[in-house]
Structure formats: C-alpha cells, structure tokens
XYZ file of C-alpha atoms in Angstrom:
158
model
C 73.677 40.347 160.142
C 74.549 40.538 156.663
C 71.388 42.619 155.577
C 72.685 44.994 158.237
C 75.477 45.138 157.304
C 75.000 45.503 153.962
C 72.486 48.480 154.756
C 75.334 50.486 156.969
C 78.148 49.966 154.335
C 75.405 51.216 151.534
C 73.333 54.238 153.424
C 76.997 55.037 154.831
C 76.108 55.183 158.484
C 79.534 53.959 159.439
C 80.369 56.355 162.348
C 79.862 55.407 165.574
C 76.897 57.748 166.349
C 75.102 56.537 163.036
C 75.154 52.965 164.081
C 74.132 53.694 167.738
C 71.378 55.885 165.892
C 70.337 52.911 163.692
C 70.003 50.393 166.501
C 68.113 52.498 168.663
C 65.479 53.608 166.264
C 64.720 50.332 164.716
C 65.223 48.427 167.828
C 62.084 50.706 169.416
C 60.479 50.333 166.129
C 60.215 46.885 165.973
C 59.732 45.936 169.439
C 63.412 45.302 170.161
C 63.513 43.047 166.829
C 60.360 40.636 167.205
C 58.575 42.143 164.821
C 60.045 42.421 161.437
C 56.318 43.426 159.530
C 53.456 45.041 161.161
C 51.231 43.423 164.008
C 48.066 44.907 162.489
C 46.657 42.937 159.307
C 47.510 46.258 157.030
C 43.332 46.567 155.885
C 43.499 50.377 157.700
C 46.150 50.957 154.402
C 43.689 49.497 151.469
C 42.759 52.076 148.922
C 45.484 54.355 150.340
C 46.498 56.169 147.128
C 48.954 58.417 149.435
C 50.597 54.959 149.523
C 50.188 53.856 146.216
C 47.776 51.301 147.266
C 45.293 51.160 144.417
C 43.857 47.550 144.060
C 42.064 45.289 146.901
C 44.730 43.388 148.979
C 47.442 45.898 148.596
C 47.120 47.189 152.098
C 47.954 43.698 153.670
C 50.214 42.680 151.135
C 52.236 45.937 151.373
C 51.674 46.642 155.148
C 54.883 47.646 157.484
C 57.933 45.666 156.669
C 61.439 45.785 158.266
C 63.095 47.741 160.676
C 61.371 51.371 159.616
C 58.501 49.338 158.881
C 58.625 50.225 154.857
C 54.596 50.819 154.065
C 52.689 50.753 150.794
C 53.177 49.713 147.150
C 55.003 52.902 146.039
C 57.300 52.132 148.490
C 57.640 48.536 147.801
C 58.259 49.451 144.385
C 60.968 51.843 145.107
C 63.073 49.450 147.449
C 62.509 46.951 144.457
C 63.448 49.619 141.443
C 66.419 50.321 144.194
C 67.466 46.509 143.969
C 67.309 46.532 139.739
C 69.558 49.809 139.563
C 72.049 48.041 141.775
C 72.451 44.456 140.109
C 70.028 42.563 142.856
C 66.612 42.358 140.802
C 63.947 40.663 142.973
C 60.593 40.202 142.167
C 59.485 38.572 145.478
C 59.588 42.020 146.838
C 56.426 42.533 144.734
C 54.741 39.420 144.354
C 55.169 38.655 148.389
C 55.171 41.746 149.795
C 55.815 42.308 153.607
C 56.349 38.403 154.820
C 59.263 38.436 152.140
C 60.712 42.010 153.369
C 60.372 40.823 156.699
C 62.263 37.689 156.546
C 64.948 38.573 153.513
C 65.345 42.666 153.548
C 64.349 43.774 157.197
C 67.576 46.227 157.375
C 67.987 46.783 153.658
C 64.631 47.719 152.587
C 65.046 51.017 154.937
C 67.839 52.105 152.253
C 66.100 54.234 149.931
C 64.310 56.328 153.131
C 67.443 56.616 154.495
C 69.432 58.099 151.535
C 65.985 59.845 150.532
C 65.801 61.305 153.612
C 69.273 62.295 154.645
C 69.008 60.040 157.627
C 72.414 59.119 158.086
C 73.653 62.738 158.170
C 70.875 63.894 160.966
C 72.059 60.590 162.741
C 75.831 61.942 162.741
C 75.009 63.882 165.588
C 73.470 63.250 169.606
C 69.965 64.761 169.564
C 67.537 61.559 169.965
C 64.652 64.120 169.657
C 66.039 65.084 165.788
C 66.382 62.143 164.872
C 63.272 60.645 165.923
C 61.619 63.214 164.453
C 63.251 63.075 160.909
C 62.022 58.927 161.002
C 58.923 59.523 162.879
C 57.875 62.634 162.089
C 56.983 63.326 165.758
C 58.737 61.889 169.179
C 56.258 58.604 169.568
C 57.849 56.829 171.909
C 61.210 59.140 172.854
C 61.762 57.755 176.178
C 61.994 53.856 174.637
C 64.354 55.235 171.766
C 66.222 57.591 174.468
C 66.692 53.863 176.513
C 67.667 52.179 173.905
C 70.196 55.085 172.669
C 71.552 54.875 176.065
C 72.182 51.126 175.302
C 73.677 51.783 172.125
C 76.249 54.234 173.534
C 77.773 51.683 176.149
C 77.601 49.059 173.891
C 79.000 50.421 170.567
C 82.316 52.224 171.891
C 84.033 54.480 169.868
C-alpha cells in the first residue's frame, strides 16, 4: 500500500476518477494483482533494441514488471535514473531486474509512463475506451477494464 500510495501522491492522480482509473487498468493488467512481472519468460524481448535490450539475457531480466508491466532496459533505466533524481538511488532495479520491480516497485515503477505520458490528466475524465487506449495503445481487453471500472466507481465514492 505504500508503493501505491506513494505513486498517486507523486503522478498526482488524487481525484477520485484518477484513482478509480488506476485500479481498473492495472487491476486488468495484472490479472486482478497476481501477477506483478510477466507470465511469459521475456526471451520474445531479447535483442529488442526498440527496448533497449542489447546484450543476451536482457529480455528475461527486463521482461514486464509491475502494474503497467514496465518492459525493457531503457525503461528499467529510466524508472532507476527517476529514483537517483529524487533521493531513492537503487541499483537492484538494474542488477535484478523484473523479480525486484515486482516485489519492491510494482505501483511506483509505472511513474515515469504516467507523467511521460500525461496519464493522470486523460484519467481525470469517464471514457474507459481513452484511457485504455492512451496505456494500451488499443482496447485489449475493454470489457475486463470496463468491469473492473464499474468496481472502482462503487467502491471509491466521491
């Protein structure tokens, strides 16, 4: 709870909508919260120089971690480059990869996507459909996130 927290007070999704946003999204995208890295064993992302992924082992190492599943060494590096600038320097991000993210960062590490991305202010509004589409560039699985929005809504009251 505190790496949530820490994530909502920091990306500043502290309205209502934002946090019903947030829970929704990353509840669908990690399978209601069991899965805090990637089921797959990350080999399809070796060699993927889109992800920064340049030497053998990087694709496991750096495969999908925390709740927007954070992929690839680039952005690895950026979540830990994020943690220097802001007085938290920690090298396990980069020496342990996913497992660490997974177990020590799962809300944080979405941070610099979020603030990147202008997440929080596409998440002020209703539309499911936006904002599944800003995270997932598409509407994979819209009627799980639309459930779990509906969740959100009756259980975070205004």
């Amino acid at each position: 709870m505190n790496d949530l927290n820490m994530l909502v007070r920091i990306a500043g999704m502290t309205s209502v909508n934002q946090r019903r946003h947030l829970i929704a999204q990353t509840c669908h995208e990690t399978g209601r919260y069991r899965w805090m890295q990637e089921i797959a064993d990350g080999s399809a992302y070796e060699m993927r120089s889109d992800l920064g992924n340049t030497k053998i082992g990087d694709g496991r190492k750096f495969k999908g971690g925390g709740v927007i599943q954070l992929t690839g060494r680039y952005n690895y590096q950026r979540f830990s480059d994020w943690l220097e600038r802001n007085g938290m320097k920690d090298d396990k991000v980069m020496q342990e990869g996913a497992s660490y993210i997974a177990k020590k960062y799962p809300f944080l590490s979405a941070v610099c996507w979020i603030q990147e991305n202008n997440w929080a202010d596409v998440c002020e509004g209703t539309d499911v459909y936006q904002v599944t589409r800003v995270l997932n560039g598409g509407y994979n699985g819209i009627d799980d996130r639309l459930h779990y929005y509906g969740l959100a809504c009756r259980y975070i009251a205004e």
